[in-house]
GROMACS .gro file of N, CA and C in nm:
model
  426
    1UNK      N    1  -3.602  -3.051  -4.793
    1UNK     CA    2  -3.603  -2.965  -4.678
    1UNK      C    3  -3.461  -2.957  -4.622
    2UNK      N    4  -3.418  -2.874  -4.546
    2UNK     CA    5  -3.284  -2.821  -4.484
    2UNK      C    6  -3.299  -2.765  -4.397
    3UNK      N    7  -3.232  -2.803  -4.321
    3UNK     CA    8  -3.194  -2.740  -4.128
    3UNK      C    9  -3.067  -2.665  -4.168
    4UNK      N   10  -3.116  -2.538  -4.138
    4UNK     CA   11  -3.007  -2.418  -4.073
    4UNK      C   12  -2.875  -2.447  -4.001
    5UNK      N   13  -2.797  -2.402  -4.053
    5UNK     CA   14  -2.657  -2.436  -3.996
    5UNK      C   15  -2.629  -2.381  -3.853
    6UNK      N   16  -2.677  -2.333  -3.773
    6UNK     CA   17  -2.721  -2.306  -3.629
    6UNK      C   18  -2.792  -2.392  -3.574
    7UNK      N   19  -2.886  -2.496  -3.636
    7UNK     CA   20  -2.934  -2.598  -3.618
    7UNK      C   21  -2.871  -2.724  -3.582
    8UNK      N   22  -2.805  -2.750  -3.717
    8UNK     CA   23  -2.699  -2.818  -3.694
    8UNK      C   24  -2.599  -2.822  -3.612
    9UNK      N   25  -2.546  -2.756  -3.590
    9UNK     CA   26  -2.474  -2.677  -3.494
    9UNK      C   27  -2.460  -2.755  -3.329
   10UNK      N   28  -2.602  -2.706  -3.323
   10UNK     CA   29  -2.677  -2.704  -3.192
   10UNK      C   30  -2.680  -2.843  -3.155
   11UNK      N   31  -2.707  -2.916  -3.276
   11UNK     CA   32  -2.713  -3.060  -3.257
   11UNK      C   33  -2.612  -3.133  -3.241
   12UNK      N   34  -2.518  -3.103  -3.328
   12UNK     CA   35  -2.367  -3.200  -3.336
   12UNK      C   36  -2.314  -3.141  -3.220
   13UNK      N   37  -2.277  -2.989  -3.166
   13UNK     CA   38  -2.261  -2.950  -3.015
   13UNK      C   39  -2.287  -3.048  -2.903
   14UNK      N   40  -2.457  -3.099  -2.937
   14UNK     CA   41  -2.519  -3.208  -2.813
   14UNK      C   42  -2.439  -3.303  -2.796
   15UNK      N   43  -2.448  -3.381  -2.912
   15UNK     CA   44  -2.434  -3.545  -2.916
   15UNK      C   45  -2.224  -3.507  -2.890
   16UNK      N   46  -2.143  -3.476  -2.975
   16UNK     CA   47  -2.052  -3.445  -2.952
   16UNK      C   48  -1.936  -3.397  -2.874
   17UNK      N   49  -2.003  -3.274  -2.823
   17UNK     CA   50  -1.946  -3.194  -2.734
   17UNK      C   51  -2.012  -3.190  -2.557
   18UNK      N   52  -2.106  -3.260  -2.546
   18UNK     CA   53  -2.170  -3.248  -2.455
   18UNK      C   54  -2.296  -3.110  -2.388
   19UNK      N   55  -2.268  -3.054  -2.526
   19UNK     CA   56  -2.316  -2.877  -2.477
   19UNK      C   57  -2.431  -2.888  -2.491
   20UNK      N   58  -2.531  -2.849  -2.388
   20UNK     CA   59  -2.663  -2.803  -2.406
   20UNK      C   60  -2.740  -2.701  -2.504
   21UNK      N   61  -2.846  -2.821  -2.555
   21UNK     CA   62  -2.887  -2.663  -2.648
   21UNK      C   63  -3.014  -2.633  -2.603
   22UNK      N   64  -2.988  -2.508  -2.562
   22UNK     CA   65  -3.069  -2.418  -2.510
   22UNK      C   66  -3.194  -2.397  -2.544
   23UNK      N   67  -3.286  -2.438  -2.425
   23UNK     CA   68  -3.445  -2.465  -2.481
   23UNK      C   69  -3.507  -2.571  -2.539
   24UNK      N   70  -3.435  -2.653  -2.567
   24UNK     CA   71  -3.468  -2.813  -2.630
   24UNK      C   72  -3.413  -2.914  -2.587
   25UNK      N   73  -3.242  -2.944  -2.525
   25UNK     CA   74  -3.213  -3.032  -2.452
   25UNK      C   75  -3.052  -2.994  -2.401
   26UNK      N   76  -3.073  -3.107  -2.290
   26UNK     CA   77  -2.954  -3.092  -2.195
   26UNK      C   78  -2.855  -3.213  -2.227
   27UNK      N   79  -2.726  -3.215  -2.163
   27UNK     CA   80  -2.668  -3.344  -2.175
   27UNK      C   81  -2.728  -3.441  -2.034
   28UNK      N   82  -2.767  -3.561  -2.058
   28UNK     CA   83  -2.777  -3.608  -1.946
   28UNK      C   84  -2.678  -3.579  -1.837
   29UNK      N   85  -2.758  -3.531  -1.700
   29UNK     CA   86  -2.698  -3.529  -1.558
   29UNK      C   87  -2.684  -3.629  -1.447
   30UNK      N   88  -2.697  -3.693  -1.455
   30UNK     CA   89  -2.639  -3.864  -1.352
   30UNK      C   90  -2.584  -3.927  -1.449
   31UNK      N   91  -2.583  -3.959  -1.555
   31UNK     CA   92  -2.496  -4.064  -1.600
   31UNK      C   93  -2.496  -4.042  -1.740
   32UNK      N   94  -2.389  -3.928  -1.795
   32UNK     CA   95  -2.404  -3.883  -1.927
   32UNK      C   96  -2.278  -3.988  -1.998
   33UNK      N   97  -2.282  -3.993  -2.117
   33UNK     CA   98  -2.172  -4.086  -2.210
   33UNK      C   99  -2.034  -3.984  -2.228
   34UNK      N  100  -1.930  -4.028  -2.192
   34UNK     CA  101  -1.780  -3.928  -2.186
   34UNK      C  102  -1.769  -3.944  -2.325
   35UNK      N  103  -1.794  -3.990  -2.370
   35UNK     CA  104  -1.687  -4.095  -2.511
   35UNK      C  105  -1.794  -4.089  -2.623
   36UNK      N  106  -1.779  -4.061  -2.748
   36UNK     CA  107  -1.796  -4.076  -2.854
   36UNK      C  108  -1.712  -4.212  -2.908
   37UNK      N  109  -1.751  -4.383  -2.916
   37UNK     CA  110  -1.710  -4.433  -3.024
   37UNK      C  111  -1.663  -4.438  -3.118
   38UNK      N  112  -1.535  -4.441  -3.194
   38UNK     CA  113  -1.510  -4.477  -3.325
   38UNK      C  114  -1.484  -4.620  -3.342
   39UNK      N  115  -1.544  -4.646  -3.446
   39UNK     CA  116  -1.545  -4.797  -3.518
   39UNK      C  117  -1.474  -4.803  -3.660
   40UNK      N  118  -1.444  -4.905  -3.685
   40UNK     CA  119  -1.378  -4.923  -3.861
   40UNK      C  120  -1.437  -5.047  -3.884
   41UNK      N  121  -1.440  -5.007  -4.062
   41UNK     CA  122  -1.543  -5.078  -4.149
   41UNK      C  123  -1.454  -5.121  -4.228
   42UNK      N  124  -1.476  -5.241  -4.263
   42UNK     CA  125  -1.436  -5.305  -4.466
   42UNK      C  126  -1.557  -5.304  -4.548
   43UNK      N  127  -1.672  -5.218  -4.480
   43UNK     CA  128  -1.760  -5.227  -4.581
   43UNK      C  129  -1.880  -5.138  -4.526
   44UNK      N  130  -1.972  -5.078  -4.590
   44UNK     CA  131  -2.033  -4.951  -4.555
   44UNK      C  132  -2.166  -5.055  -4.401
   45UNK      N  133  -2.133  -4.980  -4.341
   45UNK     CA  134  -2.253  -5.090  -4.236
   45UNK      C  135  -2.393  -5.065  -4.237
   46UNK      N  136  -2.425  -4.975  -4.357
   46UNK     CA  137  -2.502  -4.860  -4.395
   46UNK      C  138  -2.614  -4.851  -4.254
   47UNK      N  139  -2.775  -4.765  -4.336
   47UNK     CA  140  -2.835  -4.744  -4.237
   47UNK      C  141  -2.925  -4.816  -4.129
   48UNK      N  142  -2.904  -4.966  -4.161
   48UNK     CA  143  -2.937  -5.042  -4.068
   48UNK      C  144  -2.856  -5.117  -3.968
   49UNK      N  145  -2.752  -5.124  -4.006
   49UNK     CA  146  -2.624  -5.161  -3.952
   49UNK      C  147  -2.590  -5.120  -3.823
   50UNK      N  148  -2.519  -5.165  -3.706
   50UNK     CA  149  -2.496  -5.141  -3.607
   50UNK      C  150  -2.319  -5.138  -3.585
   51UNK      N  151  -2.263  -5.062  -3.447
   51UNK     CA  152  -2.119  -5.061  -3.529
   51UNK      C  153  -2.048  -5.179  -3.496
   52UNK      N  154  -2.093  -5.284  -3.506
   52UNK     CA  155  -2.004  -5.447  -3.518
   52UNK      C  156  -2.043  -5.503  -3.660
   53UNK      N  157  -2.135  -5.421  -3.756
   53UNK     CA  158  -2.165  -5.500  -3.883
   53UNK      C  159  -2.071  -5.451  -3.987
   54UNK      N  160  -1.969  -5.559  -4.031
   54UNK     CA  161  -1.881  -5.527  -4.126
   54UNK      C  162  -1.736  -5.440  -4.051
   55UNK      N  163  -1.753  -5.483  -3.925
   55UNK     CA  164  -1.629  -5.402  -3.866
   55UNK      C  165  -1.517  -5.441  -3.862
   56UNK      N  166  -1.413  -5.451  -3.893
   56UNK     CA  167  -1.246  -5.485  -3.938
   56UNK      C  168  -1.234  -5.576  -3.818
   57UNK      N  169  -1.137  -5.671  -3.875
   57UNK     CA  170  -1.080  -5.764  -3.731
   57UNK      C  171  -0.904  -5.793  -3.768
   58UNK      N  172  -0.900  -5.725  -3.768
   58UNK     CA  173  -0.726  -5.713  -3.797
   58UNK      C  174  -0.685  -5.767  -3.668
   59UNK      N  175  -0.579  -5.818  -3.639
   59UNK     CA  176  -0.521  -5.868  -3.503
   59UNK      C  177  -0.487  -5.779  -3.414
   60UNK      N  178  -0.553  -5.718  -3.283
   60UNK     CA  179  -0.548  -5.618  -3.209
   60UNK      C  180  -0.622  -5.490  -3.222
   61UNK      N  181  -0.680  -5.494  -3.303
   61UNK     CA  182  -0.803  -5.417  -3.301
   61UNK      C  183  -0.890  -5.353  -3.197
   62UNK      N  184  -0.905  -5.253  -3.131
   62UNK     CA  185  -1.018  -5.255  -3.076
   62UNK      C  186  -1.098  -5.073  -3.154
   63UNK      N  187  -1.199  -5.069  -3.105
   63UNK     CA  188  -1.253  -4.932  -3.043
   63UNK      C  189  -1.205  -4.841  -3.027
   64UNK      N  190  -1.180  -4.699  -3.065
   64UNK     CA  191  -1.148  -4.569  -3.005
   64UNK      C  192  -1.244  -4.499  -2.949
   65UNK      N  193  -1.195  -4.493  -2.789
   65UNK     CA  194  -1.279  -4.392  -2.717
   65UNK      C  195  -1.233  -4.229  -2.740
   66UNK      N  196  -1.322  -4.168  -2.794
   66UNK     CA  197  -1.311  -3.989  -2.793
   66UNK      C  198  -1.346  -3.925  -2.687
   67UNK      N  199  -1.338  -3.874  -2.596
   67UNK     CA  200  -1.383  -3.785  -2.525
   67UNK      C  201  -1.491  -3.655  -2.580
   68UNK      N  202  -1.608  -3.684  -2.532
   68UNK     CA  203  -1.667  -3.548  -2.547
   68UNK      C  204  -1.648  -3.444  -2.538
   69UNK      N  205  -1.582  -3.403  -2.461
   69UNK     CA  206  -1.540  -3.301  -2.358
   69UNK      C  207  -1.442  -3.219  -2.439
   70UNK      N  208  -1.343  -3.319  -2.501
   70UNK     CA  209  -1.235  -3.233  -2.594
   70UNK      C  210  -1.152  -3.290  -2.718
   71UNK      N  211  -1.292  -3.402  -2.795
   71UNK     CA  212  -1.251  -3.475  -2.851
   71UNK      C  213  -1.252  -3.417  -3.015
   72UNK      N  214  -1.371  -3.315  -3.049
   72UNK     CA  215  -1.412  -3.265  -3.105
   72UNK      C  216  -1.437  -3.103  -3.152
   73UNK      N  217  -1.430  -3.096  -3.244
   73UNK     CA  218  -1.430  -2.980  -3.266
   73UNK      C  219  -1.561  -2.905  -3.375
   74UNK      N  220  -1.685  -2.865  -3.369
   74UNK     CA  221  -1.802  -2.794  -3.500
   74UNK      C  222  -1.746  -2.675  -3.575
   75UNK      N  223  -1.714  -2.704  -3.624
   75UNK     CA  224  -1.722  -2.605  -3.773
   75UNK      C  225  -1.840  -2.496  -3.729
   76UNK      N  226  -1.841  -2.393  -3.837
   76UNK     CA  227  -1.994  -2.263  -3.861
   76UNK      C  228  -2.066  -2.345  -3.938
   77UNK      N  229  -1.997  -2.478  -4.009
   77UNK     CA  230  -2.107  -2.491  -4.135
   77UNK      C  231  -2.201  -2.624  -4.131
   78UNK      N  232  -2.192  -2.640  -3.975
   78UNK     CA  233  -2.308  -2.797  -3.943
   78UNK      C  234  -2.229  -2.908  -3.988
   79UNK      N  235  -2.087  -2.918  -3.940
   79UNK     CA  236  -1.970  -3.045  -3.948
   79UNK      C  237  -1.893  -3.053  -3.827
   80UNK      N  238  -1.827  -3.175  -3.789
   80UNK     CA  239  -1.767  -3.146  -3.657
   80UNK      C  240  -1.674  -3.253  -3.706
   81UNK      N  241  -1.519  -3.240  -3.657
   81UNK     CA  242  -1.410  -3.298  -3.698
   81UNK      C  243  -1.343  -3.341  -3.579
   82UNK      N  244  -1.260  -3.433  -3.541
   82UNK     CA  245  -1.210  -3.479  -3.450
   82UNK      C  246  -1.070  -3.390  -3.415
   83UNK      N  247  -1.078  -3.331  -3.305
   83UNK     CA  248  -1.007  -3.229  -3.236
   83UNK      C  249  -0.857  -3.268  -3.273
   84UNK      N  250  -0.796  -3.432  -3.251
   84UNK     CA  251  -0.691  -3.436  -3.266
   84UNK      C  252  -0.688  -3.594  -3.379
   85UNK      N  253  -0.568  -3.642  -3.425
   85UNK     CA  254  -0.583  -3.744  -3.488
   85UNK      C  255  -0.648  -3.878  -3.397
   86UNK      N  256  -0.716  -3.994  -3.486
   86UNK     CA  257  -0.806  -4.062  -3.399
   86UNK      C  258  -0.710  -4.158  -3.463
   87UNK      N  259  -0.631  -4.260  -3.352
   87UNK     CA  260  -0.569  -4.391  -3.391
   87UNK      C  261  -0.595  -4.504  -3.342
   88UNK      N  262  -0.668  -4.603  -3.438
   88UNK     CA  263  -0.702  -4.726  -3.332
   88UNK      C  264  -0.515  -4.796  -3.356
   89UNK      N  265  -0.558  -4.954  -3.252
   89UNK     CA  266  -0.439  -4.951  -3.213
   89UNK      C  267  -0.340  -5.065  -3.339
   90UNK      N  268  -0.219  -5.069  -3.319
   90UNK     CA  269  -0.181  -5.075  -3.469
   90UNK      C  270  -0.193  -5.227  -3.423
   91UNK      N  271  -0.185  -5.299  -3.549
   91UNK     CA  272  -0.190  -5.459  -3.611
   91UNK      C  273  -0.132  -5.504  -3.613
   92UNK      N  274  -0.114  -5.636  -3.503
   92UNK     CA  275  -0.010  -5.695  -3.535
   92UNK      C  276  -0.017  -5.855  -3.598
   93UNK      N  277  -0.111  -5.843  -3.704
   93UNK     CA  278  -0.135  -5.957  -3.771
   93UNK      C  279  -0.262  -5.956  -3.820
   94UNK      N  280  -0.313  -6.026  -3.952
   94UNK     CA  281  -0.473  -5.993  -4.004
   94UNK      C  282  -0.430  -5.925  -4.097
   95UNK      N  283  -0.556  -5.875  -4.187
   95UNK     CA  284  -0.574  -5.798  -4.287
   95UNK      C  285  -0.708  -5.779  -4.286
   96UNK      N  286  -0.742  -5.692  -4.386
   96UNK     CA  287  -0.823  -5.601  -4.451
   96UNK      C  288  -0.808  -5.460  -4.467
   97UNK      N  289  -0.909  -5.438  -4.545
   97UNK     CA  290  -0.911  -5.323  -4.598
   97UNK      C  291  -1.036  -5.198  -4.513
   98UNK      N  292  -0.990  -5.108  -4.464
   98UNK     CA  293  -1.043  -5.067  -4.407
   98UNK      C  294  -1.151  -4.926  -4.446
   99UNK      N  295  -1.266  -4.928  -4.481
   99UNK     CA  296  -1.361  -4.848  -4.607
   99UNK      C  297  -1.439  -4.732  -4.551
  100UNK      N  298  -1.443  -4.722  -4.381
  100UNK     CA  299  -1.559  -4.693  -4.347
  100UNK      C  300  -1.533  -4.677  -4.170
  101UNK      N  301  -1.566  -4.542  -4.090
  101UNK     CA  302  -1.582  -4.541  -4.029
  101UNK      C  303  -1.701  -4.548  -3.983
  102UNK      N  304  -1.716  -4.521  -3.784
  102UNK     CA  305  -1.880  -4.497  -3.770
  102UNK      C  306  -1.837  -4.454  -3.610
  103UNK      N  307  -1.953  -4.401  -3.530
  103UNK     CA  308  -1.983  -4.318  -3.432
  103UNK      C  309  -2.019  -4.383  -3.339
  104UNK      N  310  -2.059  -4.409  -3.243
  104UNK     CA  311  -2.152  -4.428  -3.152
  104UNK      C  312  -2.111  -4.428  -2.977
  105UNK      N  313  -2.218  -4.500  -2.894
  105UNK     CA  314  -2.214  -4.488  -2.764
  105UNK      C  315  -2.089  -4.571  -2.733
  106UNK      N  316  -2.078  -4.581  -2.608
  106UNK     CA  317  -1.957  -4.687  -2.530
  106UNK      C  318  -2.072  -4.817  -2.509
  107UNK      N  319  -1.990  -4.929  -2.491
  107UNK     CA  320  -2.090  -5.091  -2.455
  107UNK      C  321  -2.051  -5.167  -2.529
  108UNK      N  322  -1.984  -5.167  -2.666
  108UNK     CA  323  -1.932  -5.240  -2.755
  108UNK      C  324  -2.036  -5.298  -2.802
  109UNK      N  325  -1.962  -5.403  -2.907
  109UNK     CA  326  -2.151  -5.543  -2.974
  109UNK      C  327  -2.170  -5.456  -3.033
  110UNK      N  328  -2.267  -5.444  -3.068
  110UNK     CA  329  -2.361  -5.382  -3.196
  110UNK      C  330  -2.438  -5.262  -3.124
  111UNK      N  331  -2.351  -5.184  -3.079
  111UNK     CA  332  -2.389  -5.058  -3.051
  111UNK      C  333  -2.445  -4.951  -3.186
  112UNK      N  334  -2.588  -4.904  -3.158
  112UNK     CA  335  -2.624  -4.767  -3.259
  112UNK      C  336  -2.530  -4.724  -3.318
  113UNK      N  337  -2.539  -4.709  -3.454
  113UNK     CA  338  -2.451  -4.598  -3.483
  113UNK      C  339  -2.498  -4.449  -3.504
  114UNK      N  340  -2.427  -4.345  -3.459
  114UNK     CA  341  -2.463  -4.252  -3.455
  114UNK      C  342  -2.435  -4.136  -3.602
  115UNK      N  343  -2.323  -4.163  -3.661
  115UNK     CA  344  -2.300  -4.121  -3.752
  115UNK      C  345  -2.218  -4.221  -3.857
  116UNK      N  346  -2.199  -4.230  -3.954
  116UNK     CA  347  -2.116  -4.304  -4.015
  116UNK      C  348  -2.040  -4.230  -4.137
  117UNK      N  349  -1.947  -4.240  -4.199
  117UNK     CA  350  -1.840  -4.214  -4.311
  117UNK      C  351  -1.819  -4.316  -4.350
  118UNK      N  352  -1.724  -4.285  -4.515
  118UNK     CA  353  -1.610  -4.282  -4.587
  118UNK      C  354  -1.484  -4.266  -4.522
  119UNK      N  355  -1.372  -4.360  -4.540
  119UNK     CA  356  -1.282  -4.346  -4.491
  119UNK      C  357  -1.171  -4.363  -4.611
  120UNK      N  358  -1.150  -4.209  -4.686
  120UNK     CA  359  -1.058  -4.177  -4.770
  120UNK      C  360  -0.900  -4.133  -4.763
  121UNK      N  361  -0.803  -4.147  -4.857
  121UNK     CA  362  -0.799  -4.311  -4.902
  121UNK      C  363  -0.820  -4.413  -4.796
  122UNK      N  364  -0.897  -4.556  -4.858
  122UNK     CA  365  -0.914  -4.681  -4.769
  122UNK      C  366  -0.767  -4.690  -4.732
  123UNK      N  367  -0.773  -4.780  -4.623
  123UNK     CA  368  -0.635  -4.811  -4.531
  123UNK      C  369  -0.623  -4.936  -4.557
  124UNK      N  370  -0.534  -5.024  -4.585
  124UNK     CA  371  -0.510  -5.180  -4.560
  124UNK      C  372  -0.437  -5.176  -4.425
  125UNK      N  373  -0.521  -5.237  -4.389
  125UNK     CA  374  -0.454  -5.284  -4.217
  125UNK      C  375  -0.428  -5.375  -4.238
  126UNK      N  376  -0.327  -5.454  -4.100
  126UNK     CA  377  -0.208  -5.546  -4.109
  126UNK      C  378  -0.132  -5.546  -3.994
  127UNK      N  379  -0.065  -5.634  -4.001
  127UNK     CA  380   0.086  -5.623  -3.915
  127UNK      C  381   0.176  -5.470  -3.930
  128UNK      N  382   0.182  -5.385  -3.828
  128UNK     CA  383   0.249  -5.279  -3.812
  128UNK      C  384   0.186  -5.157  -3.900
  129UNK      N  385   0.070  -5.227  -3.906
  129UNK     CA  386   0.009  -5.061  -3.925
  129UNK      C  387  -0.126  -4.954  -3.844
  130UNK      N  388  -0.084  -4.858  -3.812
  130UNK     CA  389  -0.165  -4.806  -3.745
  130UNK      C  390  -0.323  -4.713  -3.810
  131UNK      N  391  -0.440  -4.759  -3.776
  131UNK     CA  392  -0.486  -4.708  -3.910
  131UNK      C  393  -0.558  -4.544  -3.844
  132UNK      N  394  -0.578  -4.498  -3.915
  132UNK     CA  395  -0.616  -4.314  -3.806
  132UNK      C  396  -0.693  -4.273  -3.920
  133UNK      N  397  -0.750  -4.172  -3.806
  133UNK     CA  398  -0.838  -4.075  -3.915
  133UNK      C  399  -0.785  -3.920  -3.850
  134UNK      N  400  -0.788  -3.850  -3.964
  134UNK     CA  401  -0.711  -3.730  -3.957
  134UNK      C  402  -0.826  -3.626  -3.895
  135UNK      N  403  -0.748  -3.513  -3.837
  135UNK     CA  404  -0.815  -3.394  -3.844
  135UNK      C  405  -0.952  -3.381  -3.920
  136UNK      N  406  -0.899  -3.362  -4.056
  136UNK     CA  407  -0.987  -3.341  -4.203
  136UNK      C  408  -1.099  -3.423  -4.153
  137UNK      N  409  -1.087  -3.520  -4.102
  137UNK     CA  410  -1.248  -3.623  -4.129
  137UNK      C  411  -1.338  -3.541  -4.050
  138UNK      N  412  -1.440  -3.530  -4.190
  138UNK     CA  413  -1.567  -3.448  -4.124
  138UNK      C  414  -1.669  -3.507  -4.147
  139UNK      N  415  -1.790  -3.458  -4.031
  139UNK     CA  416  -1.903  -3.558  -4.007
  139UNK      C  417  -2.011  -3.402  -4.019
  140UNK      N  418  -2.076  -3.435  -4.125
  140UNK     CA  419  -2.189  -3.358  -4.108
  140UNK      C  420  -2.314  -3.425  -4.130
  141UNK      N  421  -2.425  -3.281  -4.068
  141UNK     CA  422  -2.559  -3.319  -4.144
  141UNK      C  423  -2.654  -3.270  -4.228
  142UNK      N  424  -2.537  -3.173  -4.312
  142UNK     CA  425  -2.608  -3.152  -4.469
  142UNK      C  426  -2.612  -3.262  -4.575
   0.00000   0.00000   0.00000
């Protein structure tokens, strides 16, 4: 089965952009989430996983907060890409290899994940490196 790319759309708009889709749901009004989560992986946290399972600990590490509001950008074709480059913050000591992004709410711990990726080519993080995800990274739900 397959959802319509207007469908999609409508959906990644919600969770993403904050935009209401019309006739089925709103963004929450008292206390909606600003921020889309990004997390990094050394290893897929797959679909049971939460975004602290398998998440990089390079020295200085944290979380990237996205903004809903103008963090993002949907495609026509049911994908949505990050409006500008996403950089967590660079390393100043540690390693790994970094395989795998993921999505979710603000709260940290083992927050839902909302979407998850591939993070091509993997990054080795480290001392003085900053690891990012480009434009290009796209999140769909075909």
């Amino acid at each position: 089965m397959s959802i319509a790319d207007v469908t999609e759309n409508a959906i990644l708009n919600l969770i993403f952009s904050a935009t209401t889709w019309a006739n089925y749901a709103i963004n929450a009004s008292s206390s909606p989430e600003t921020n889309i989560v990004v997390a990094l992986h050394t290893a897929d946290p797959g679909d049971s996983g939460s975004q602290s399972t398998s998440e990089t600990t390079y020295t200085s590490y944290a979380r990237v907060n996205v903004a809903r509001s103008t963090g993002w950008t949907t495609a026509s074709t049911g994908s949505v890409n990050p409006a500008a480059t996403i950089a967590a913050p660079a390393g100043t000591g540690g390693s790994g290899t970094i395989t795998h992004f993921t999505t979710g709410k603000s709260g940290g711990g083992a927050s839902a994940i909302l979407f998850s990726g591939t993070v091509t080519p993997n990054i080795t993080a480290g001392n003085g490196v900053t690891p990012q995800l480009s434009t290009s990274t796209a999140i769909s739900l075909d």
